[in-house]
Structures are given as structure tokens and as C-alpha cells.
Amino acid sequence: MTTPTTSEALEIFVRKTVAEVTVTDVHTHLFPPAHGNLLLWGVDELLTYHYLLAELFTVAPRELTPEKFWKLAKPNQADLVWEHVFLRHGALSEAARGIVTTLNLLGLDIAGRDLSTIRRWFAEQNAGEYLAEVFRIANIDYAVMTNDPFQPEEVRHWSAGATGLDCLKTALRIDTLILNWPVAADTMRAAGYDTQDVPTEKCFTEARRFLSDWAKKIDPLYLAASLPPEFHYPCDELYAKVLDKVVLPVAKELSLPLAMMIGVRKGVNPSLGDGGDAVGVADVSAVMNLCARNPDVKFLVTMLSRVNQHELCVCARKFGNLHLFGCWWFLNDPSMIDEITQMRLELLGATFTANHSDARVLDQLIYKWSHTKKVVADVLAEKYRLLLEAGWRPTKDEIRRDVRALFGGAFEEFLKK
Ligand code: FIX
Ligand code: ZN
């Protein structure tokens, strides 16, 4: 068991360990190539990521309306992002710099700014081989998908016998069931379950059967839902009854954690599509109450508002059935990752998942993890320096253990609890 004895040697080892650690990406929107067009990849998909579309419409000339934009072909949409965000206003945002990082790490001449040459390179790639190459560059053992049984396009692929990949695990996404019972009831009824718009006990039984059948079909690592800032628990709303009567009993019976991503204010500007969502301060006591009232259920939680982070950290100190993950979405930026990771290490030690990519476009894995690792390495180097100064001598194996914990190890330990 060797131990770095000087702060210089310690820092060098910590940074090397972070750079080399295998990543488990606990939440993405990726799909296997067998799911056809659901798997997004390549420079035009990268440039039209909804984060960049929101940035385009903060600078686009007035005559470039979203309505006109959506009528354009994808390459033409990408050309407009390239022109207005990258060339006219500079690639300084995290989403823009991320494209530069990704293309550079793929060995492409992004500095040359020749989009047509870059497009030709992508046109020569094969989806399956390219997916493996992206996972290799980002050093990811597996990523967890978002698999929604209420999305007909995805259901079609699962019904046709599509499967995941070893490097793509499943998560059963149930926002519609929790937040929009009438739509969920229609979908379940059409699939042969006896569910009505106004739920009865029989409907709840059928909804539990629906979830159990889907869990058998896709073998998810967890159940997942994103929830609005106004999410409270307990409360008199129907969603609380669906949690109590359907989701939590299935989570307990199947030993499936419930992942909750809380604080998204959906569709504040619908013309931007997925880019039209915003953030609101949510109610951490809902998480506390769920953990306290359901000690036999495990909860994976991330919250979207910076304001909620400290209270959520303290909540995670109180409940062993709660695991925090990610710097989600508008928090997946160096300044926020730095602040949140420092806070979590100081309050929780290496017992949380530092980040997830939320990648919708395969190639984003490269930049999201490159940028995250740089920030987490800085934070960890300082924390280990302070620990050495205090008189502790962490071994190299212990440092490897702690770093892996933050990049998927703690998540896997929590799943096995
Ligand atoms: O609910 C979610 O899974 C969110 O992550 C997405 O809806 C969001 O569009 C996103 O991809 C953020 O990074
Ligand atoms: Zn997501």
C-alpha cells in the first residue's frame, strides 16, 4: 500500500487518478443503435442540442423566429447555431465550449472551423463502432438510458425485440404516470390494462402490473421521474396518491430505487422545444418526507436549483436510503460543479455521485466528462492536501477507491444496499 508523502506527490497522484478513473454515467438520454434515429450523434446533432438552441435565440436576429427555424433541415439549423453562437458571439458558454472539446478530442480540426470537412468525417462513421469509440475516449463502462413506456416511438422498438447494450443500461421513466394520470391511463388501457381516467383501487393495481411488466421487459436499474418545483409530499394531489399506491409499492417489491429529478419548470417558452424548460426552487422537505416514510425504498435525487443544494446535502446526511447524484442541466457548469462538489465532499465525504452527463447526443459524453473531471480533480486535490496537512496519510488504493466512488462506485454501492 504505497502512500504519497508530499503534497506535490499527492496532487500529482490525485489528478492522474481522476483523469484515468472509469466513469459510470447514471443518467443519459442515449439509445442503442438498434433504436435507429432515437440515437442522436454527429456534428449537426451536437450543434442543435437544445442547450445551444436556447443560446441561439438569445442572440438571433428578430427575423429568425423559432417557427422559421424549426422548418429548416437539421444541417441548416446547425449552420445558424455555428454562425450566430460560435462565429458571431464566441464559444464561451459551457455548451459551446463542449462542442469544441468533443471535436478536438475526436482528433478533428475544430480550430480550422471547416464545418463541411467535419461533416464529411462524421458521414464516414458507423453508429455502432462510433458509439464504442466515444465510450472509449470518455472511459465510460456503462451509461444509464431514459426509457419511457409512454413514448410510442420507444415502445415500438422494445416491442420489436430491441435490447440494450452491455454499455447502455435501462431506467424506467414514469413522469407521465405520476404527473398526468389521464394520459397514462389511456396508454395503459391501450396496452391491455384496466385503467380509467378517474383512478380506482383496481386502476392502481393495474398500474402496478404495468410497471412490473415493463420492469420484467427492460430490467431497469431504477425508476425515474422529473418533477416540478411545486412537487410536495405528502399532499392531497393525485400524484401523491399515485406515488403511494403505485410507484412506491413497486419500488419496494422489486427493490428498484426511485430517481427523482426535481425543480424543472417545463415549457416556459414552448417555441424552443426541449430548450424551453427553466428552473424553480423546489421543496426539499418532500424528499425528506419520502425518505422518512419509506425506509424500505431507496431514493436517487438531484435537484435543479442551486438554492436547493445545501438543504439537500443535509437531508442526505439524515437518510441512508437517499443518494445524491449529478450537477443537473443548468448546474452542469464548472462554477456550479466546483461549488456543489466542494459542499458535498465537506458534508458527505465520497458518498455521492459527482455528476451525470444527461447526454442526449452520444458525442457529448466526451466533453461532459472531460470538463467534469477537470473540476472534480481541482476540488479533490485541495481536499486531499488539507487532509495530508491535518495529519492523515491516504494510500493510493484509498484515493483510487474514493475517486471511483464519485464517478459511479458510490452509485453501485447504493444499488446493492
Ligand atoms: O428530465 C430530464 O431527464 C432532463 O434531464 C431533460 O428533460 C432535459 O431536457 C435535459 O436533457 C437536461 O440536461
Ligand atoms: Zn435528463
CSV table of C-alpha atoms and ligand atoms in Angstrom, one decimal:
chain,number,residue,atom,x,y,z
A,1,MET,CA,0.0,0.0,0.0
A,2,THR,CA,2.1,3.0,-1.2
A,3,THR,CA,1.2,6.4,0.1
A,4,PRO,CA,2.1,9.8,-1.4
A,5,THR,CA,4.1,11.6,1.3
A,6,THR,CA,4.4,15.1,0.0
A,7,SER,CA,1.6,17.4,-1.1
A,8,GLU,CA,3.2,17.6,-4.6
A,9,ALA,CA,3.2,13.8,-5.0
A,10,LEU,CA,-0.3,13.6,-3.6
A,11,GLU,CA,-1.7,16.2,-6.0
A,12,ILE,CA,0.0,14.5,-9.0
A,13,PHE,CA,-1.5,11.2,-8.0
A,14,VAL,CA,-5.0,12.5,-7.3
A,15,ARG,CA,-5.1,14.3,-10.7
A,16,LYS,CA,-3.8,11.2,-12.5
A,17,THR,CA,-6.4,9.0,-10.7
A,18,VAL,CA,-9.3,11.3,-11.7
A,19,ALA,CA,-8.0,11.5,-15.3
A,20,GLU,CA,-7.9,7.7,-15.5
A,21,VAL,CA,-11.0,6.7,-13.5
A,22,THR,CA,-13.6,4.7,-15.3
A,23,VAL,CA,-16.9,6.6,-15.3
A,24,THR,CA,-20.4,5.2,-14.8
A,25,ASP,CA,-22.9,7.7,-16.3
A,26,VAL,CA,-26.0,7.3,-14.2
A,27,HIS,CA,-28.4,9.4,-16.3
A,28,THR,CA,-28.5,10.0,-20.1
A,29,HIS,CA,-31.0,10.2,-23.0
A,30,LEU,CA,-28.9,7.9,-25.2
A,31,PHE,CA,-30.2,4.8,-27.1
A,32,PRO,CA,-28.6,1.8,-28.7
A,33,PRO,CA,-28.1,1.9,-32.5
A,34,ALA,CA,-30.9,-0.7,-32.7
A,35,HIS,CA,-33.3,2.1,-31.7
A,36,GLY,CA,-32.5,3.8,-35.0
A,37,ASN,CA,-33.0,7.5,-35.1
A,38,LEU,CA,-33.6,7.7,-31.4
A,39,LEU,CA,-29.8,7.6,-31.0
A,40,LEU,CA,-28.5,11.1,-31.9
A,41,TRP,CA,-24.9,11.6,-32.9
A,42,GLY,CA,-22.7,13.7,-35.1
A,43,VAL,CA,-21.8,17.4,-35.5
A,44,ASP,CA,-25.3,18.6,-36.6
A,45,GLU,CA,-27.0,16.9,-33.7
A,46,LEU,CA,-24.3,18.4,-31.4
A,47,LEU,CA,-24.8,21.9,-32.8
A,48,THR,CA,-28.6,21.7,-32.5
A,49,TYR,CA,-28.6,20.4,-28.8
A,50,HIS,CA,-31.4,22.2,-27.0
A,51,TYR,CA,-28.9,24.0,-24.8
A,52,LEU,CA,-27.4,25.6,-27.9
A,53,LEU,CA,-30.7,26.4,-29.5
A,54,ALA,CA,-31.7,28.4,-26.4
A,55,GLU,CA,-28.4,30.2,-26.7
A,56,LEU,CA,-29.1,30.8,-30.5
A,57,PHE,CA,-32.4,32.5,-29.7
A,58,THR,CA,-30.8,34.8,-27.1
A,59,VAL,CA,-28.7,36.3,-30.0
A,60,ALA,CA,-30.5,35.6,-33.2
A,61,PRO,CA,-31.8,38.5,-35.3
A,62,ARG,CA,-35.5,39.1,-34.7
A,63,GLU,CA,-36.5,37.9,-38.1
A,64,LEU,CA,-35.0,34.4,-37.3
A,65,THR,CA,-38.1,33.1,-35.4
A,66,PRO,CA,-38.3,29.6,-33.9
A,67,GLU,CA,-41.2,28.9,-36.2
A,68,LYS,CA,-38.9,29.6,-39.2
A,69,PHE,CA,-36.0,27.7,-37.6
A,70,TRP,CA,-37.9,24.5,-37.0
A,71,LYS,CA,-38.9,24.3,-40.7
A,72,LEU,CA,-35.2,24.2,-41.7
A,73,ALA,CA,-33.4,20.9,-42.3
A,74,LYS,CA,-31.0,19.9,-39.5
A,75,PRO,CA,-27.8,20.9,-41.3
A,76,ASN,CA,-29.3,24.4,-42.0
A,77,GLN,CA,-30.3,24.7,-38.3
A,78,ALA,CA,-26.8,23.7,-37.3
A,79,ASP,CA,-25.3,26.3,-39.7
A,80,LEU,CA,-27.3,29.0,-37.9
A,81,VAL,CA,-26.0,27.9,-34.5
A,82,TRP,CA,-22.5,27.8,-35.9
A,83,GLU,CA,-22.8,31.3,-37.4
A,84,HIS,CA,-24.6,33.1,-34.5
A,85,VAL,CA,-23.3,31.3,-31.4
A,86,PHE,CA,-19.8,30.2,-32.4
A,87,LEU,CA,-18.7,32.7,-35.0
A,88,ARG,CA,-20.5,35.9,-34.2
A,89,HIS,CA,-20.6,35.6,-30.4
A,90,GLY,CA,-17.9,33.2,-29.3
A,91,ALA,CA,-17.9,29.7,-28.0
A,92,LEU,CA,-17.6,30.7,-24.4
A,93,SER,CA,-20.7,29.1,-22.9
A,94,GLU,CA,-20.3,25.6,-21.5
A,95,ALA,CA,-22.4,24.0,-24.2
A,96,ALA,CA,-20.5,25.7,-27.0
A,97,ARG,CA,-17.0,25.1,-25.5
A,98,GLY,CA,-18.2,21.5,-25.0
A,99,ILE,CA,-18.6,21.0,-28.8
A,100,VAL,CA,-15.1,22.4,-29.3
A,101,THR,CA,-13.7,19.9,-26.7
A,102,THR,CA,-15.6,17.0,-28.2
A,103,LEU,CA,-14.4,17.7,-31.8
A,104,ASN,CA,-10.9,18.3,-30.6
A,105,LEU,CA,-10.7,15.1,-28.6
A,106,LEU,CA,-12.1,13.2,-31.6
A,107,GLY,CA,-9.0,14.5,-33.4
A,108,LEU,CA,-10.9,16.8,-35.7
A,109,ASP,CA,-9.5,20.3,-36.7
A,110,ILE,CA,-12.1,22.4,-34.9
A,111,ALA,CA,-9.6,25.3,-34.8
A,112,GLY,CA,-9.8,25.3,-38.6
A,113,ARG,CA,-13.5,25.9,-38.3
A,114,ASP,CA,-14.2,24.0,-41.5
A,115,LEU,CA,-17.7,22.5,-40.8
A,116,SER,CA,-18.0,20.8,-44.2
A,117,THR,CA,-14.8,18.8,-43.6
A,118,ILE,CA,-16.0,17.9,-40.1
A,119,ARG,CA,-19.4,16.8,-41.6
A,120,ARG,CA,-17.7,14.6,-44.1
A,121,TRP,CA,-15.8,12.8,-41.3
A,122,PHE,CA,-19.0,12.0,-39.4
A,123,ALA,CA,-20.6,10.8,-42.6
A,124,GLU,CA,-18.0,8.1,-42.8
A,125,GLN,CA,-18.6,6.8,-39.3
A,126,ASN,CA,-20.7,3.7,-38.4
A,127,ALA,CA,-23.0,4.2,-35.4
A,128,GLY,CA,-22.1,1.1,-33.5
A,129,GLU,CA,-18.3,1.5,-34.0
A,130,TYR,CA,-18.6,5.2,-33.3
A,131,LEU,CA,-20.5,4.5,-30.0
A,132,ALA,CA,-17.8,2.2,-28.9
A,133,GLU,CA,-15.1,4.8,-29.7
A,134,VAL,CA,-16.9,7.6,-27.8
A,135,PHE,CA,-17.2,5.3,-24.8
A,136,ARG,CA,-13.5,4.5,-25.0
A,137,ILE,CA,-12.5,8.2,-25.3
A,138,ALA,CA,-14.7,9.2,-22.3
A,139,ASN,CA,-13.7,6.0,-20.4
A,140,ILE,CA,-17.3,5.0,-19.6
A,141,ASP,CA,-18.1,1.4,-18.5
A,142,TYR,CA,-21.8,2.0,-19.0
A,143,ALA,CA,-24.4,4.7,-19.2
A,144,VAL,CA,-28.0,4.6,-18.0
A,145,MET,CA,-30.7,5.5,-20.5
A,146,THR,CA,-34.1,7.1,-20.1
A,147,ASN,CA,-36.6,4.5,-21.2
A,148,ASP,CA,-40.2,5.8,-21.3
A,149,PRO,CA,-43.1,3.3,-21.7
A,150,PHE,CA,-45.4,6.2,-22.5
A,151,GLN,CA,-43.4,7.2,-25.6
A,152,PRO,CA,-44.8,5.3,-28.6
A,153,GLU,CA,-41.6,5.6,-30.7
A,154,GLU,CA,-39.6,3.9,-28.0
A,155,VAL,CA,-42.3,1.3,-27.1
A,156,ARG,CA,-42.2,0.3,-30.8
A,157,HIS,CA,-38.5,-0.6,-30.6
A,158,TRP,CA,-38.9,-2.6,-27.3
A,159,SER,CA,-42.0,-4.4,-28.7
A,160,ALA,CA,-39.9,-5.3,-31.8
A,161,GLY,CA,-37.5,-7.0,-29.5
A,162,ALA,CA,-34.8,-4.4,-29.4
A,163,THR,CA,-32.4,-4.8,-26.5
A,164,GLY,CA,-30.0,-2.6,-24.7
A,165,LEU,CA,-26.2,-3.0,-24.9
A,166,ASP,CA,-23.8,-4.0,-22.1
A,167,CYS,CA,-22.7,-0.4,-22.1
A,168,LEU,CA,-26.3,1.0,-22.1
A,169,LYS,CA,-28.4,0.0,-19.1
A,170,THR,CA,-32.1,0.9,-18.7
A,171,ALA,CA,-34.1,3.1,-16.4
A,172,LEU,CA,-37.9,3.1,-16.4
A,173,ARG,CA,-39.1,6.7,-16.8
A,174,ILE,CA,-42.6,7.4,-15.3
A,175,ASP,CA,-43.2,11.2,-15.3
A,176,THR,CA,-46.5,10.6,-17.2
A,177,LEU,CA,-47.7,8.1,-14.7
A,178,ILE,CA,-47.0,10.4,-11.8
A,179,LEU,CA,-47.9,13.8,-13.3
A,180,ASN,CA,-50.5,13.0,-16.0
A,181,TRP,CA,-52.7,10.2,-14.9
A,182,PRO,CA,-55.4,10.5,-17.7
A,183,VAL,CA,-52.7,10.2,-20.4
A,184,ALA,CA,-51.0,7.4,-18.6
A,185,ALA,CA,-54.4,5.6,-18.1
A,186,ASP,CA,-55.1,5.9,-21.8
A,187,THR,CA,-51.7,4.4,-22.7
A,188,MET,CA,-52.0,1.6,-20.2
A,189,ARG,CA,-55.6,0.8,-21.3
A,190,ALA,CA,-54.5,0.7,-24.9
A,191,ALA,CA,-51.9,-1.8,-23.8
A,192,GLY,CA,-54.5,-4.1,-22.2
A,193,TYR,CA,-54.5,-2.8,-18.6
A,194,ASP,CA,-57.9,-2.0,-17.0
A,195,THR,CA,-57.2,1.7,-16.2
A,196,GLN,CA,-59.7,4.6,-16.2
A,197,ASP,CA,-59.2,8.4,-16.3
A,198,VAL,CA,-60.6,8.6,-12.8
A,199,PRO,CA,-58.4,6.1,-10.9
A,200,THR,CA,-59.9,3.5,-8.6
A,201,GLU,CA,-58.1,0.9,-6.5
A,202,LYS,CA,-58.4,-1.5,-9.4
A,203,CYS,CA,-56.7,1.0,-11.6
A,204,PHE,CA,-53.8,1.3,-9.2
A,205,THR,CA,-53.5,-2.4,-9.1
A,206,GLU,CA,-53.4,-2.5,-12.9
A,207,ALA,CA,-50.8,0.4,-12.9
A,208,ARG,CA,-48.6,-1.6,-10.6
A,209,ARG,CA,-48.9,-4.6,-13.0
A,210,PHE,CA,-48.0,-2.3,-15.9
A,211,LEU,CA,-44.8,-1.1,-14.1
A,212,SER,CA,-43.9,-4.7,-13.1
A,213,ASP,CA,-44.4,-6.0,-16.6
A,214,TRP,CA,-42.2,-3.2,-18.0
A,215,ALA,CA,-39.6,-3.9,-15.4
A,216,LYS,CA,-39.5,-7.5,-16.5
A,217,LYS,CA,-39.2,-6.4,-20.1
A,218,ILE,CA,-36.3,-3.9,-19.8
A,219,ASP,CA,-34.7,-4.8,-16.5
A,220,PRO,CA,-34.2,-1.2,-15.3
A,221,LEU,CA,-31.6,-0.1,-12.7
A,222,TYR,CA,-34.1,2.3,-11.3
A,223,LEU,CA,-37.5,4.0,-11.7
A,224,ALA,CA,-37.2,7.7,-12.7
A,225,ALA,CA,-39.2,10.9,-12.9
A,226,SER,CA,-38.5,14.6,-13.3
A,227,LEU,CA,-40.8,16.7,-11.0
A,228,PRO,CA,-41.7,20.4,-10.9
A,229,PRO,CA,-40.7,22.9,-8.3
A,230,GLU,CA,-44.2,22.6,-6.9
A,231,PHE,CA,-43.8,18.9,-6.1
A,232,HIS,CA,-44.7,18.4,-2.4
A,233,TYR,CA,-45.1,15.2,-0.4
A,234,PRO,CA,-47.3,14.3,1.3
A,235,CYS,CA,-50.1,16.4,-0.3
A,236,ASP,CA,-53.7,16.0,-1.5
A,237,GLU,CA,-52.8,16.0,-5.2
A,238,LEU,CA,-53.4,12.8,-7.3
A,239,TYR,CA,-49.6,12.5,-7.9
A,240,ALA,CA,-49.1,11.8,-4.2
A,241,LYS,CA,-51.7,9.0,-4.3
A,242,VAL,CA,-50.0,7.5,-7.4
A,243,LEU,CA,-46.7,7.5,-5.6
A,244,ASP,CA,-48.3,5.9,-2.5
A,245,LYS,CA,-50.5,3.4,-4.3
A,246,VAL,CA,-48.4,2.5,-7.4
A,247,VAL,CA,-44.8,3.7,-7.6
A,248,LEU,CA,-43.5,3.2,-4.0
A,249,PRO,CA,-45.1,-0.3,-3.6
A,250,VAL,CA,-43.5,-1.4,-6.9
A,251,ALA,CA,-40.2,0.2,-6.0
A,252,LYS,CA,-40.2,-1.7,-2.7
A,253,GLU,CA,-41.4,-5.0,-4.2
A,254,LEU,CA,-38.8,-5.0,-7.0
A,255,SER,CA,-36.1,-3.3,-4.9
A,256,LEU,CA,-35.8,-0.6,-7.5
A,257,PRO,CA,-34.6,2.8,-6.4
A,258,LEU,CA,-36.8,5.8,-7.4
A,259,ALA,CA,-34.8,8.5,-9.0
A,260,MET,CA,-36.3,12.0,-8.7
A,261,MET,CA,-35.0,15.0,-10.6
A,262,ILE,CA,-36.8,17.9,-9.0
A,263,GLY,CA,-37.1,21.6,-10.0
A,264,VAL,CA,-37.8,21.7,-13.7
A,265,ARG,CA,-40.3,24.3,-14.8
A,266,LYS,CA,-41.4,22.8,-18.1
A,267,GLY,CA,-42.2,24.7,-21.2
A,268,VAL,CA,-41.8,28.3,-20.1
A,269,ASN,CA,-41.1,29.1,-23.7
A,270,PRO,CA,-42.7,26.2,-25.7
A,271,SER,CA,-41.4,27.6,-29.1
A,272,LEU,CA,-37.9,26.4,-28.1
A,273,GLY,CA,-38.9,22.8,-27.7
A,274,ASP,CA,-36.7,20.9,-25.2
A,275,GLY,CA,-34.8,24.2,-24.8
A,276,GLY,CA,-37.9,25.9,-23.4
A,277,ASP,CA,-37.7,24.5,-19.9
A,278,ALA,CA,-36.5,26.5,-16.9
A,279,VAL,CA,-35.8,26.1,-13.2
A,280,GLY,CA,-37.6,26.8,-10.0
A,281,VAL,CA,-36.7,26.5,-6.3
A,282,ALA,CA,-38.3,23.2,-5.1
A,283,ASP,CA,-39.3,21.7,-1.7
A,284,VAL,CA,-36.6,19.6,-0.2
A,285,SER,CA,-38.9,18.6,2.6
A,286,ALA,CA,-40.8,16.4,0.0
A,287,VAL,CA,-37.5,14.4,-0.3
A,288,MET,CA,-37.1,14.3,3.4
A,289,ASN,CA,-40.7,13.1,4.0
A,290,LEU,CA,-40.5,10.4,1.2
A,291,CYS,CA,-37.2,9.1,2.7
A,292,ALA,CA,-38.6,9.1,6.3
A,293,ARG,CA,-41.9,7.5,5.4
A,294,ASN,CA,-40.4,4.9,3.1
A,295,PRO,CA,-37.3,3.5,4.8
A,296,ASP,CA,-37.5,0.3,2.6
A,297,VAL,CA,-37.3,2.3,-0.6
A,298,LYS,CA,-34.1,3.8,-1.9
A,299,PHE,CA,-34.1,7.3,-3.5
A,300,LEU,CA,-31.7,8.8,-6.0
A,301,VAL,CA,-32.2,12.5,-6.1
A,302,THR,CA,-30.8,15.5,-7.9
A,303,MET,CA,-32.3,19.0,-7.8
A,304,LEU,CA,-32.1,21.7,-10.5
A,305,SER,CA,-32.0,24.8,-8.4
A,306,ARG,CA,-28.7,26.0,-6.9
A,307,VAL,CA,-30.7,27.3,-4.0
A,308,ASN,CA,-31.8,23.7,-3.0
A,309,GLN,CA,-28.3,22.2,-2.9
A,310,HIS,CA,-27.2,22.8,0.7
A,311,GLU,CA,-30.5,21.7,2.2
A,312,LEU,CA,-30.5,18.6,0.0
A,313,CYS,CA,-26.9,17.8,1.2
A,314,VAL,CA,-28.0,18.0,4.8
A,315,CYS,CA,-31.0,15.8,4.0
A,316,ALA,CA,-28.6,13.2,2.6
A,317,ARG,CA,-26.8,13.1,5.9
A,318,LYS,CA,-30.0,12.1,7.7
A,319,PHE,CA,-31.2,9.2,5.5
A,320,GLY,CA,-29.2,6.2,4.4
A,321,ASN,CA,-31.9,5.5,1.8
A,322,LEU,CA,-31.0,8.7,-0.1
A,323,HIS,CA,-28.2,9.0,-2.6
A,324,LEU,CA,-27.4,12.4,-4.3
A,325,PHE,CA,-26.3,12.5,-7.9
A,326,GLY,CA,-25.2,15.0,-10.5
A,327,CYS,CA,-24.9,18.6,-11.1
A,328,TRP,CA,-28.0,18.6,-13.3
A,329,TRP,CA,-28.6,20.6,-16.5
A,330,PHE,CA,-28.2,24.3,-15.6
A,331,LEU,CA,-25.8,23.2,-12.8
A,332,ASN,CA,-23.6,21.2,-15.1
A,333,ASP,CA,-21.1,24.1,-15.5
A,334,PRO,CA,-17.6,24.4,-14.0
A,335,SER,CA,-18.5,27.0,-11.4
A,336,MET,CA,-21.5,25.1,-10.2
A,337,ILE,CA,-19.8,21.7,-10.2
A,338,ASP,CA,-17.0,23.2,-8.2
A,339,GLU,CA,-19.3,24.8,-5.6
A,340,ILE,CA,-21.6,21.7,-5.3
A,341,THR,CA,-18.8,19.1,-5.2
A,342,GLN,CA,-16.9,21.0,-2.5
A,343,MET,CA,-20.1,21.3,-0.4
A,344,ARG,CA,-21.0,17.6,-0.9
A,345,LEU,CA,-17.5,16.4,0.0
A,346,GLU,CA,-17.5,18.6,3.1
A,347,LEU,CA,-20.9,17.3,4.2
A,348,LEU,CA,-21.0,13.8,2.8
A,349,GLY,CA,-17.5,12.6,2.1
A,350,ALA,CA,-17.1,10.5,-1.0
A,351,THR,CA,-20.6,9.0,-0.8
A,352,PHE,CA,-22.4,10.7,-3.7
A,353,THR,CA,-22.2,10.6,-7.5
A,354,ALA,CA,-20.4,13.7,-8.6
A,355,ASN,CA,-22.1,14.1,-11.9
A,356,HIS,CA,-24.1,12.6,-14.8
A,357,SER,CA,-23.9,13.8,-18.4
A,358,ASP,CA,-27.6,13.9,-19.2
A,359,ALA,CA,-26.3,13.4,-22.8
A,360,ARG,CA,-28.9,13.5,-25.5
A,361,VAL,CA,-26.3,13.3,-28.2
A,362,LEU,CA,-23.8,10.5,-28.0
A,363,ASP,CA,-20.7,12.6,-28.7
A,364,GLN,CA,-21.5,14.9,-25.7
A,365,LEU,CA,-20.2,12.2,-23.4
A,366,ILE,CA,-16.7,13.2,-24.4
A,367,TYR,CA,-16.9,16.8,-23.3
A,368,LYS,CA,-19.3,16.4,-20.4
A,369,TRP,CA,-16.9,14.0,-18.7
A,370,SER,CA,-13.7,15.8,-19.8
A,371,HIS,CA,-15.0,19.1,-18.3
A,372,THR,CA,-16.4,17.4,-15.1
A,373,LYS,CA,-13.1,15.6,-14.4
A,374,LYS,CA,-11.1,18.8,-14.6
A,375,VAL,CA,-13.2,20.5,-12.0
A,376,VAL,CA,-13.5,17.5,-9.7
A,377,ALA,CA,-9.7,16.9,-9.9
A,378,ASP,CA,-9.1,20.5,-8.7
A,379,VAL,CA,-11.6,20.1,-5.8
A,380,LEU,CA,-10.2,16.7,-4.7
A,381,ALA,CA,-6.6,17.8,-5.0
A,382,GLU,CA,-7.4,20.6,-2.5
A,383,LYS,CA,-9.3,18.3,-0.1
A,384,TYR,CA,-6.6,15.7,-0.1
A,385,ARG,CA,-4.0,18.5,0.5
A,386,LEU,CA,-5.9,19.6,3.5
A,387,LEU,CA,-6.3,16.0,4.7
A,388,LEU,CA,-2.5,15.5,4.4
A,389,GLU,CA,-1.8,18.7,6.2
A,390,ALA,CA,-4.2,17.6,9.0
A,391,GLY,CA,-2.1,14.5,9.5
A,392,TRP,CA,-3.8,11.7,7.5
A,393,ARG,CA,-1.9,9.6,5.1
A,394,PRO,CA,-4.3,8.3,2.4
A,395,THR,CA,-2.9,5.3,0.4
A,396,LYS,CA,-3.0,5.2,-3.3
A,397,ASP,CA,-5.6,2.4,-3.1
A,398,GLU,CA,-7.8,4.6,-0.9
A,399,ILE,CA,-7.5,7.5,-3.3
A,400,ARG,CA,-8.5,5.3,-6.2
A,401,ARG,CA,-11.4,4.0,-4.1
A,402,ASP,CA,-12.7,7.5,-3.2
A,403,VAL,CA,-12.3,8.8,-6.8
A,404,ARG,CA,-14.1,5.8,-8.2
A,405,ALA,CA,-16.9,6.3,-5.6
A,406,LEU,CA,-17.6,9.8,-7.0
A,407,PHE,CA,-17.7,8.5,-10.6
A,408,GLY,CA,-20.0,5.6,-10.1
A,409,GLY,CA,-18.7,3.5,-7.3
A,410,ALA,CA,-21.0,5.1,-4.6
A,411,PHE,CA,-23.9,4.7,-7.0
A,412,GLU,CA,-23.3,0.9,-7.4
A,413,GLU,CA,-22.7,0.5,-3.7
A,414,PHE,CA,-26.1,2.2,-3.1
A,415,LEU,CA,-27.9,0.0,-5.6
A,416,LYS,CA,-26.5,-3.1,-3.8
A,417,LYS,CA,-27.6,-1.8,-0.3
B,1,FIX,O1,-36.0,15.3,-17.3
B,1,FIX,C1,-34.8,15.1,-17.7
B,1,FIX,O2,-34.3,14.0,-17.9
B,1,FIX,C2,-34.0,16.3,-18.1
B,1,FIX,O3,-32.6,16.0,-18.0
B,1,FIX,C3,-34.3,16.6,-19.6
B,1,FIX,O4,-35.6,16.8,-19.8
B,1,FIX,C4,-33.5,17.8,-20.1
B,1,FIX,O5,-34.0,18.2,-21.4
B,1,FIX,C5,-32.0,17.6,-20.3
B,1,FIX,O6,-31.7,16.8,-21.1
B,1,FIX,C6,-31.2,18.3,-19.4
B,1,FIX,O7,-29.9,18.1,-19.5
B,2,ZN,ZN,-32.3,14.0,-18.3
